[in-house]
PDB file of C-alpha atoms in Angstrom:
ATOM      1  CA  MET A   1      46.884  55.159 152.681  1.00 73.00           C
ATOM      2  CA  ASN A   2      45.230  55.736 156.226  1.00 83.00           C
ATOM      3  CA  PHE A   3      46.713  58.750 157.004  1.00 94.00           C
ATOM      4  CA  LYS A   4      46.117  60.590 161.316  1.00 96.00           C
ATOM      5  CA  LEU A   5      47.311  63.703 162.327  1.00 98.00           C
ATOM      6  CA  ILE A   6      48.646  63.397 165.972  1.00 97.00           C
ATOM      7  CA  LYS A   7      49.126  66.228 167.196  1.00 97.00           C
ATOM      8  CA  ASN A   8      52.445  66.552 170.126  1.00 96.00           C
ATOM      9  CA  PRO A   9      53.764  62.587 169.318  1.00 96.00           C
ATOM     10  CA  MET A  10      56.283  63.111 172.203  1.00 95.00           C
ATOM     11  CA  GLY A  11      55.090  61.371 174.755  1.00 93.00           C
ATOM     12  CA  ASP A  12      54.866  58.315 173.072  1.00 96.00           C
ATOM     13  CA  ASP A  13      57.860  56.515 172.764  1.00 97.00           C
ATOM     14  CA  ASP A  14      56.604  54.553 169.027  1.00 97.00           C
ATOM     15  CA  THR A  15      55.366  57.610 167.626  1.00 98.00           C
ATOM     16  CA  ARG A  16      58.266  59.405 169.532  1.00 98.00           C
ATOM     17  CA  ALA A  17      60.584  57.019 166.644  1.00 98.00           C
ATOM     18  CA  ALA A  18      59.076  58.233 163.938  1.00 98.00           C
ATOM     19  CA  TYR A  19      59.289  61.584 164.427  1.00 98.00           C
ATOM     20  CA  ASN A  20      62.524  61.598 164.993  1.00 97.00           C
ATOM     21  CA  ALA A  21      62.598  58.839 161.991  1.00 98.00           C
ATOM     22  CA  LEU A  22      60.812  61.475 160.030  1.00 98.00           C
ATOM     23  CA  ALA A  23      63.108  64.417 160.763  1.00 97.00           C
ATOM     24  CA  SER A  24      66.117  62.036 160.542  1.00 97.00           C
ATOM     25  CA  GLU A  25      65.305  61.535 157.095  1.00 97.00           C
ATOM     26  CA  THR A  26      64.852  64.289 156.566  1.00 96.00           C
ATOM     27  CA  PHE A  27      66.931  67.188 158.112  1.00 94.00           C
ATOM     28  CA  GLY A  28      69.565  64.529 159.569  1.00 94.00           C
ATOM     29  CA  LEU A  29      67.996  65.840 163.364  1.00 92.00           C
ATOM     30  CA  SER A  30      67.385  63.445 166.497  1.00 95.00           C
ATOM     31  CA  PHE A  31      64.849  64.936 169.198  1.00 95.00           C
ATOM     32  CA  GLU A  32      65.301  61.693 171.553  1.00 96.00           C
ATOM     33  CA  ASP A  33      68.373  62.943 173.079  1.00 93.00           C
ATOM     34  CA  TRP A  34      67.265  66.065 173.791  1.00 95.00           C
ATOM     35  CA  TYR A  35      63.292  64.701 174.749  1.00 96.00           C
ATOM     36  CA  GLN A  36      65.937  61.735 176.839  1.00 95.00           C
ATOM     37  CA  GLY A  37      67.452  65.245 179.029  1.00 93.00           C
ATOM     38  CA  GLY A  38      64.643  66.534 180.359  1.00 93.00           C
ATOM     39  CA  TYR A  39      63.702  69.167 177.869  1.00 94.00           C
ATOM     40  CA  PHE A  40      60.011  68.901 176.600  1.00 92.00           C
ATOM     41  CA  ASP A  41      58.462  71.468 178.814  1.00 92.00           C
ATOM     42  CA  GLY A  42      55.402  71.753 175.877  1.00 92.00           C
ATOM     43  CA  SER A  43      57.233  74.794 173.960  1.00 95.00           C
ATOM     44  CA  HIS A  44      57.925  72.470 171.106  1.00 96.00           C
ATOM     45  CA  ILE A  45      54.576  70.593 169.199  1.00 97.00           C
ATOM     46  CA  PRO A  46      55.186  69.016 166.509  1.00 98.00           C
ATOM     47  CA  TYR A  47      51.534  68.120 164.425  1.00 99.00           C
ATOM     48  CA  THR A  48      52.497  65.464 162.889  1.00 99.00           C
ATOM     49  CA  VAL A  49      50.016  63.171 159.956  1.00 98.00           C
ATOM     50  CA  PHE A  50      50.739  59.156 160.173  1.00 98.00           C
ATOM     51  CA  ASP A  51      49.773  56.368 157.889  1.00 97.00           C
ATOM     52  CA  ASP A  52      49.450  53.344 159.284  1.00 94.00           C
ATOM     53  CA  GLY A  53      52.394  54.437 161.882  1.00 93.00           C
ATOM     54  CA  LYS A  54      54.303  55.794 159.580  1.00 96.00           C
ATOM     55  CA  ALA A  55      55.622  59.918 160.422  1.00 98.00           C
ATOM     56  CA  VAL A  56      55.047  61.745 156.707  1.00 98.00           C
ATOM     57  CA  ALA A  57      54.821  64.844 157.233  1.00 98.00           C
ATOM     58  CA  ASN A  58      54.734  67.526 160.023  1.00 98.00           C
ATOM     59  CA  ILE A  59      55.478  71.278 160.943  1.00 98.00           C
ATOM     60  CA  SER A  60      56.273  71.806 164.653  1.00 98.00           C
ATOM     61  CA  VAL A  61      54.697  74.720 166.695  1.00 98.00           C
ATOM     62  CA  ASN A  62      57.623  75.983 168.629  1.00 97.00           C
ATOM     63  CA  LEU A  63      55.949  79.122 171.386  1.00 97.00           C
ATOM     64  CA  MET A  64      58.900  82.103 172.794  1.00 96.00           C
ATOM     65  CA  ASP A  65      57.943  84.422 174.655  1.00 97.00           C
ATOM     66  CA  VAL A  66      60.049  87.439 172.805  1.00 97.00           C
ATOM     67  CA  GLU A  67      60.909  90.485 174.476  1.00 95.00           C
ATOM     68  CA  TYR A  68      60.372  94.488 172.488  1.00 93.00           C
ATOM     69  CA  ALA A  69      60.546  97.465 173.416  1.00 90.00           C
ATOM     70  CA  GLY A  70      59.991  96.375 177.183  1.00 91.00           C
ATOM     71  CA  THR A  71      56.799  94.696 175.793  1.00 96.00           C
ATOM     72  CA  VAL A  72      56.388  90.632 175.378  1.00 96.00           C
ATOM     73  CA  LYS A  73      54.852  89.628 172.741  1.00 97.00           C
ATOM     74  CA  LYS A  74      53.741  85.968 172.098  1.00 97.00           C
ATOM     75  CA  TYR A  75      55.404  84.976 168.913  1.00 97.00           C
ATOM     76  CA  ILE A  76      55.476  81.345 166.920  1.00 98.00           C
ATOM     77  CA  GLN A  77      57.877  80.301 165.060  1.00 97.00           C
ATOM     78  CA  LEU A  78      56.957  76.920 163.026  1.00 98.00           C
ATOM     79  CA  GLY A  79      59.807  74.203 162.184  1.00 96.00           C
ATOM     80  CA  THR A  80      60.881  71.147 160.525  1.00 96.00           C
ATOM     81  CA  VAL A  81      58.504  71.931 157.792  1.00 96.00           C
ATOM     82  CA  MET A  82      58.737  67.829 156.573  1.00 96.00           C
ATOM     83  CA  THR A  83      57.448  65.593 154.615  1.00 97.00           C
ATOM     84  CA  LYS A  84      58.704  62.328 152.856  1.00 97.00           C
ATOM     85  CA  ALA A  85      59.319  62.471 149.372  1.00 94.00           C
ATOM     86  CA  GLU A  86      56.498  60.112 148.487  1.00 96.00           C
ATOM     87  CA  TYR A  87      53.671  61.783 149.877  1.00 96.00           C
ATOM     88  CA  ARG A  88      53.862  65.037 148.375  1.00 94.00           C
ATOM     89  CA  GLY A  89      51.202  66.936 146.799  1.00 93.00           C
ATOM     90  CA  LYS A  90      48.781  65.452 148.361  1.00 94.00           C
ATOM     91  CA  GLY A  91      48.431  68.509 150.563  1.00 95.00           C
ATOM     92  CA  LEU A  92      49.533  67.026 153.682  1.00 97.00           C
ATOM     93  CA  GLN A  93      51.568  70.430 154.709  1.00 96.00           C
ATOM     94  CA  ARG A  94      48.435  72.585 154.367  1.00 96.00           C
ATOM     95  CA  GLN A  95      46.149  70.400 156.579  1.00 97.00           C
ATOM     96  CA  ILE A  96      48.846  70.472 159.606  1.00 98.00           C
ATOM     97  CA  PHE A  97      49.134  74.928 158.944  1.00 97.00           C
ATOM     98  CA  ASN A  98      45.056  74.747 159.017  1.00 97.00           C
ATOM     99  CA  GLU A  99      44.885  72.531 162.163  1.00 98.00           C
ATOM    100  CA  ILE A 100      47.680  74.713 163.807  1.00 98.00           C
ATOM    101  CA  ILE A 101      44.988  78.297 162.704  1.00 97.00           C
ATOM    102  CA  LYS A 102      42.858  76.830 164.257  1.00 97.00           C
ATOM    103  CA  ASP A 103      44.108  75.387 167.637  1.00 98.00           C
ATOM    104  CA  PHE A 104      45.727  79.052 168.400  1.00 97.00           C
ATOM    105  CA  SER A 105      44.317  81.810 166.408  1.00 94.00           C
ATOM    106  CA  GLY A 106      44.126  84.922 168.295  1.00 94.00           C
ATOM    107  CA  LYS A 107      46.438  83.255 170.472  1.00 95.00           C
ATOM    108  CA  PHE A 108      49.697  85.045 169.608  1.00 96.00           C
ATOM    109  CA  ASP A 109      51.638  87.447 168.355  1.00 96.00           C
ATOM    110  CA  THR A 110      53.130  86.990 165.369  1.00 96.00           C
ATOM    111  CA  MET A 111      54.310  84.020 163.174  1.00 98.00           C
ATOM    112  CA  PHE A 112      56.800  83.695 161.344  1.00 98.00           C
ATOM    113  CA  LEU A 113      59.394  80.819 159.439  1.00 97.00           C
ATOM    114  CA  PHE A 114      62.420  80.146 157.765  1.00 94.00           C
ATOM    115  CA  ALA A 115      62.599  78.506 154.279  1.00 92.00           C
ATOM    116  CA  ASN A 116      64.473  77.927 151.012  1.00 86.00           C
ATOM    117  CA  LYS A 117      63.979  78.473 148.141  1.00 82.00           C
ATOM    118  CA  THR A 118      62.465  76.216 146.446  1.00 83.00           C
ATOM    119  CA  VAL A 119      59.384  76.986 148.744  1.00 86.00           C
ATOM    120  CA  THR A 120      58.580  80.243 148.627  1.00 84.00           C
ATOM    121  CA  GLU A 121      55.799  79.865 146.510  1.00 88.00           C
ATOM    122  CA  PHE A 122      54.328  78.276 149.083  1.00 91.00           C
ATOM    123  CA  TYR A 123      54.400  79.512 151.963  1.00 93.00           C
ATOM    124  CA  PRO A 124      52.181  83.247 150.435  1.00 93.00           C
ATOM    125  CA  LYS A 125      49.122  80.339 149.499  1.00 92.00           C
ATOM    126  CA  LEU A 126      48.935  80.085 153.630  1.00 94.00           C
ATOM    127  CA  GLY A 127      49.475  83.770 154.601  1.00 94.00           C
ATOM    128  CA  PHE A 128      52.946  84.418 154.816  1.00 96.00           C
ATOM    129  CA  GLU A 129      54.688  86.852 153.687  1.00 95.00           C
ATOM    130  CA  LYS A 130      58.005  87.302 152.647  1.00 94.00           C
ATOM    131  CA  ALA A 131      60.578  89.512 154.844  1.00 94.00           C
ATOM    132  CA  VAL A 132      63.674  91.046 155.016  1.00 94.00           C
ATOM    133  CA  GLU A 133      66.704  89.938 157.682  1.00 94.00           C
ATOM    134  CA  TYR A 134      69.075  91.998 157.890  1.00 95.00           C
ATOM    135  CA  SER A 135      73.538  91.575 158.788  1.00 95.00           C
ATOM    136  CA  PHE A 136      74.921  94.087 161.304  1.00 98.00           C
ATOM    137  CA  GLU A 137      78.743  93.799 161.243  1.00 98.00           C
ATOM    138  CA  LYS A 138      81.878  95.739 162.653  1.00 98.00           C
ATOM    139  CA  ASN A 139      84.744  96.963 162.873  1.00 98.00           C
ATOM    140  CA  ILE A 140      86.115  95.459 166.503  1.00 98.00           C
ATOM    141  CA  THR A 141      89.597  95.203 167.679  1.00 97.00           C
ATOM    142  CA  PRO A 142      91.055  92.073 169.946  1.00 96.00           C
ATOM    143  CA  GLN A 143      91.753  92.184 172.942  1.00 92.00           C
ATOM    144  CA  THR A 144      92.923  89.963 175.270  1.00 88.00           C
ATOM    145  CA  ALA A 145      90.897  87.485 177.147  1.00 94.00           C
ATOM    146  CA  THR A 146      90.650  83.486 178.104  1.00 96.00           C
ATOM    147  CA  VAL A 147      87.500  82.134 176.468  1.00 98.00           C
ATOM    148  CA  LYS A 148      86.901  78.838 178.086  1.00 98.00           C
ATOM    149  CA  LYS A 149      84.683  76.312 176.006  1.00 98.00           C
ATOM    150  CA  LEU A 150      81.718  74.956 177.663  1.00 98.00           C
ATOM    151  CA  ASP A 151      81.214  70.857 177.283  1.00 98.00           C
ATOM    152  CA  MET A 152      77.908  70.597 176.967  1.00 96.00           C
ATOM    153  CA  SER A 153      77.331  66.774 177.826  1.00 94.00           C
ATOM    154  CA  LYS A 154      78.187  67.809 180.941  1.00 96.00           C
ATOM    155  CA  THR A 155      75.710  67.878 183.363  1.00 95.00           C
ATOM    156  CA  GLU A 156      77.586  71.174 185.384  1.00 98.00           C
ATOM    157  CA  ASP A 157      78.403  72.564 182.134  1.00 98.00           C
ATOM    158  CA  VAL A 158      75.105  72.636 181.228  1.00 97.00           C
ATOM    159  CA  GLN A 159      74.050  73.969 184.813  1.00 97.00           C
ATOM    160  CA  PHE A 160      76.598  76.493 184.548  1.00 98.00           C
ATOM    161  CA  PHE A 161      75.572  77.647 181.196  1.00 98.00           C
ATOM    162  CA  ARG A 162      71.929  78.313 183.319  1.00 97.00           C
ATOM    163  CA  GLU A 163      72.845  80.511 185.439  1.00 98.00           C
ATOM    164  CA  TYR A 164      73.358  82.582 182.437  1.00 98.00           C
ATOM    165  CA  TYR A 165      70.688  81.834 181.021  1.00 97.00           C
ATOM    166  CA  GLU A 166      68.720  83.368 182.961  1.00 96.00           C
ATOM    167  CA  LYS A 167      70.081  86.389 183.173  1.00 95.00           C
ATOM    168  CA  GLY A 168      69.315  86.684 179.798  1.00 95.00           C
ATOM    169  CA  ASN A 169      70.411  88.280 176.536  1.00 97.00           C
ATOM    170  CA  SER A 170      70.175  92.072 176.887  1.00 95.00           C
ATOM    171  CA  PHE A 171      72.187  92.531 173.623  1.00 96.00           C
ATOM    172  CA  SER A 172      69.023  91.481 171.657  1.00 97.00           C
ATOM    173  CA  GLY A 173      66.262  93.658 170.408  1.00 95.00           C
ATOM    174  CA  PHE A 174      64.288  90.966 170.362  1.00 95.00           C
ATOM    175  CA  GLU A 175      65.090  88.889 174.252  1.00 96.00           C
ATOM    176  CA  VAL A 176      63.708  84.941 173.678  1.00 95.00           C
ATOM    177  CA  LYS A 177      62.309  84.886 177.691  1.00 92.00           C
ATOM    178  CA  ASN A 178      61.880  81.557 179.360  1.00 88.00           C
ATOM    179  CA  GLY A 179      62.981  80.183 176.164  1.00 94.00           C
ATOM    180  CA  PHE A 180      65.481  76.898 177.329  1.00 96.00           C
ATOM    181  CA  ALA A 181      64.795  73.620 176.699  1.00 95.00           C
ATOM    182  CA  LEU A 182      64.891  75.115 173.056  1.00 93.00           C
ATOM    183  CA  GLU A 183      68.275  76.729 173.607  1.00 96.00           C
ATOM    184  CA  MET A 184      69.159  73.420 174.746  1.00 96.00           C
ATOM    185  CA  PHE A 185      68.282  71.087 171.574  1.00 93.00           C
ATOM    186  CA  TYR A 186      71.022  73.633 169.693  1.00 94.00           C
ATOM    187  CA  LEU A 187      73.585  73.879 172.207  1.00 96.00           C
ATOM    188  CA  GLY A 188      72.942  69.724 172.872  1.00 91.00           C
ATOM    189  CA  GLY A 189      72.748  69.132 169.153  1.00 89.00           C
ATOM    190  CA  PRO A 190      73.946  71.621 166.144  1.00 91.00           C
ATOM    191  CA  TYR A 191      75.920  74.410 168.615  1.00 95.00           C
ATOM    192  CA  SER A 192      76.872  71.793 171.313  1.00 95.00           C
ATOM    193  CA  GLU A 193      80.992  73.023 170.426  1.00 97.00           C
ATOM    194  CA  ASN A 194      80.051  76.569 170.396  1.00 98.00           C
ATOM    195  CA  VAL A 195      79.031  77.610 173.720  1.00 99.00           C
ATOM    196  CA  PHE A 196      82.085  79.403 175.506  1.00 99.00           C
ATOM    197  CA  TYR A 197      82.722  81.077 179.233  1.00 99.00           C
ATOM    198  CA  ILE A 198      84.226  84.906 179.961  1.00 98.00           C
ATOM    199  CA  GLU A 199      85.156  85.079 182.764  1.00 97.00           C
ATOM    200  CA  LYS A 200      86.894  88.688 182.549  1.00 97.00           C
ATOM    201  CA  TYR A 201      82.854  89.830 181.111  1.00 97.00           C
ATOM    202  CA  ASP A 202      81.080  87.024 183.023  1.00 97.00           C
ATOM    203  CA  ALA A 203      79.102  86.158 179.867  1.00 98.00           C
ATOM    204  CA  THR A 204      78.628  83.168 178.672  1.00 98.00           C
ATOM    205  CA  VAL A 205      78.769  83.155 174.878  1.00 98.00           C
ATOM    206  CA  VAL A 206      77.059  80.991 171.738  1.00 98.00           C
ATOM    207  CA  ALA A 207      79.132  82.169 168.944  1.00 98.00           C
ATOM    208  CA  GLU A 208      81.397  80.388 165.593  1.00 98.00           C
ATOM    209  CA  THR A 209      84.601  81.930 164.211  1.00 97.00           C
ATOM    210  CA  ASP A 210      85.894  81.820 160.823  1.00 97.00           C
ATOM    211  CA  GLY A 211      89.282  83.306 159.901  1.00 96.00           C
ATOM    212  CA  ASN A 212      89.226  86.552 161.298  1.00 97.00           C
ATOM    213  CA  THR A 213      85.516  86.874 161.584  1.00 98.00           C
ATOM    214  CA  VAL A 214      83.333  85.985 164.557  1.00 98.00           C
ATOM    215  CA  THR A 215      79.593  85.711 165.156  1.00 98.00           C
ATOM    216  CA  CYS A 216      77.917  86.023 167.610  1.00 98.00           C
ATOM    217  CA  LEU A 217      74.834  84.325 167.992  1.00 98.00           C
ATOM    218  CA  ASP A 218      73.783  84.691 171.712  1.00 97.00           C
ATOM    219  CA  ILE A 219      74.967  85.904 175.116  1.00 98.00           C
ATOM    220  CA  PHE A 220      74.111  85.747 178.488  1.00 98.00           C
ATOM    221  CA  GLY A 221      75.087  88.332 181.347  1.00 97.00           C
ATOM    222  CA  GLY A 222      77.957  90.226 180.665  1.00 97.00           C
ATOM    223  CA  GLN A 223      75.455  94.141 181.262  1.00 95.00           C
ATOM    224  CA  GLU A 224      77.996  96.201 182.019  1.00 96.00           C
ATOM    225  CA  TYR A 225      80.652  95.525 178.751  1.00 97.00           C
ATOM    226  CA  SER A 226      79.077  96.367 175.550  1.00 96.00           C
ATOM    227  CA  ALA A 227      79.131  93.281 172.866  1.00 97.00           C
ATOM    228  CA  GLU A 228      82.113  93.966 171.215  1.00 97.00           C
ATOM    229  CA  GLU A 229      84.580  94.898 173.686  1.00 97.00           C
ATOM    230  CA  ILE A 230      82.680  90.759 175.138  1.00 98.00           C
ATOM    231  CA  MET A 231      83.230  89.484 171.915  1.00 98.00           C
ATOM    232  CA  SER A 232      86.635  91.071 171.545  1.00 98.00           C
ATOM    233  CA  ALA A 233      88.311  87.876 173.673  1.00 98.00           C
ATOM    234  CA  PHE A 234      87.565  85.729 170.157  1.00 98.00           C
ATOM    235  CA  GLY A 235      90.782  87.922 169.379  1.00 97.00           C
ATOM    236  CA  CYS A 236      88.806  88.843 165.531  1.00 97.00           C
ATOM    237  CA  GLU A 237      88.920  91.707 164.318  1.00 98.00           C
ATOM    238  CA  LYS A 238      85.885  91.734 162.694  1.00 98.00           C
ATOM    239  CA  LEU A 239      82.094  90.713 164.318  1.00 98.00           C
ATOM    240  CA  VAL A 240      78.834  90.058 162.843  1.00 98.00           C
ATOM    241  CA  MET A 241      75.875  89.798 164.693  1.00 98.00           C
ATOM    242  CA  GLY A 242      73.149  86.054 163.922  1.00 95.00           C
ATOM    243  CA  PHE A 243      70.394  88.432 166.097  1.00 95.00           C
ATOM    244  CA  THR A 244      69.289  92.107 166.116  1.00 96.00           C
ATOM    245  CA  PRO A 245      70.991  94.005 168.489  1.00 97.00           C
ATOM    246  CA  LYS A 246      69.105  96.436 171.300  1.00 95.00           C
ATOM    247  CA  ASP A 247      71.562  98.999 169.921  1.00 94.00           C
ATOM    248  CA  SER A 248      73.190  98.994 166.532  1.00 95.00           C
ATOM    249  CA  THR A 249      75.230 102.301 166.594  1.00 94.00           C
ATOM    250  CA  GLY A 250      78.503 102.443 164.663  1.00 95.00           C
ATOM    251  CA  PHE A 251      76.648  98.194 162.778  1.00 97.00           C
ATOM    252  CA  ASP A 252      77.097  98.272 158.903  1.00 98.00           C
ATOM    253  CA  ILE A 253      73.823  97.292 158.555  1.00 98.00           C
ATOM    254  CA  GLN A 254      72.749  95.067 154.970  1.00 95.00           C
ATOM    255  CA  PRO A 255      69.717  93.630 153.768  1.00 95.00           C
ATOM    256  CA  ILE A 256      70.682  89.590 153.707  1.00 91.00           C
ATOM    257  CA  ASN A 257      69.963  87.774 150.814  1.00 86.00           C
ATOM    258  CA  ASP A 258      70.322  83.829 151.585  1.00 84.00           C
ATOM    259  CA  GLU A 259      68.114  82.232 148.528  1.00 79.00           C
ATOM    260  CA  ASP A 260      68.357  79.399 151.966  1.00 82.00           C
ATOM    261  CA  THR A 261      67.127  80.964 155.090  1.00 88.00           C
ATOM    262  CA  VAL A 262      64.042  83.400 153.959  1.00 92.00           C
ATOM    263  CA  LEU A 263      62.108  84.749 156.429  1.00 95.00           C
ATOM    264  CA  PHE A 264      58.695  85.072 155.694  1.00 96.00           C
ATOM    265  CA  VAL A 265      55.597  86.118 158.043  1.00 97.00           C
ATOM    266  CA  TYR A 266      52.237  85.887 159.156  1.00 96.00           C
ATOM    267  CA  SER A 267      49.935  87.661 157.879  1.00 86.00           C
ATOM    268  CA  GLY A 268      46.623  85.760 157.384  1.00 69.00           C
TER     269      GLY A 268
END
């Protein structure tokens, strides 16, 4: 075995293809369309271990500016954590993580990641602590309003969405700033069918509906209205917030016990 750690393999066609192959094998994901769409701006930094040209392990650093209580902080979300099956147990994840800490020590305020139950014993060994997430739910009154789905494969719809993204999510207690590139990975891929424009409330929304429940993942624009008013346009009677709302008045707040998405925060 001939291990080599490459920081940010995205700029080279061969190493990017190998990175995408590992992501596809592990998660069914590919970053190629996102890269070719021009969204690679340096906010997504894979740290990838290669063995003779084959990507075998990775942790990606996602850089975010997050505004909380009027102050912007530097956040790092670690993601795309993966190791090819036959290379597990060789200490590659620890090697990658140590390199990330060396490169970013003193350059972030908070580092976090989400993990499933199979690895919850591993991350405390790297200095992470399990944190509690909360759900925010509220009954709402359905309203009549036109909800238009945006086609995120069309340049004009992406540009239209971007204009609203730049207005910010004023409803979030932890608002990500200047994160359009990372946003587009999700909206160009797994959530491409979940982007909507509601003219009545002058807002774009990323949302999912399930029966009589609507889950709000993001709202951009619509500052003159409440989140409840905007989300009532989907005709549902129950609202679930997919982020921590700035104003949680009237919400039923409960701890989340989901073993497949456990939040860990780095404490050193």
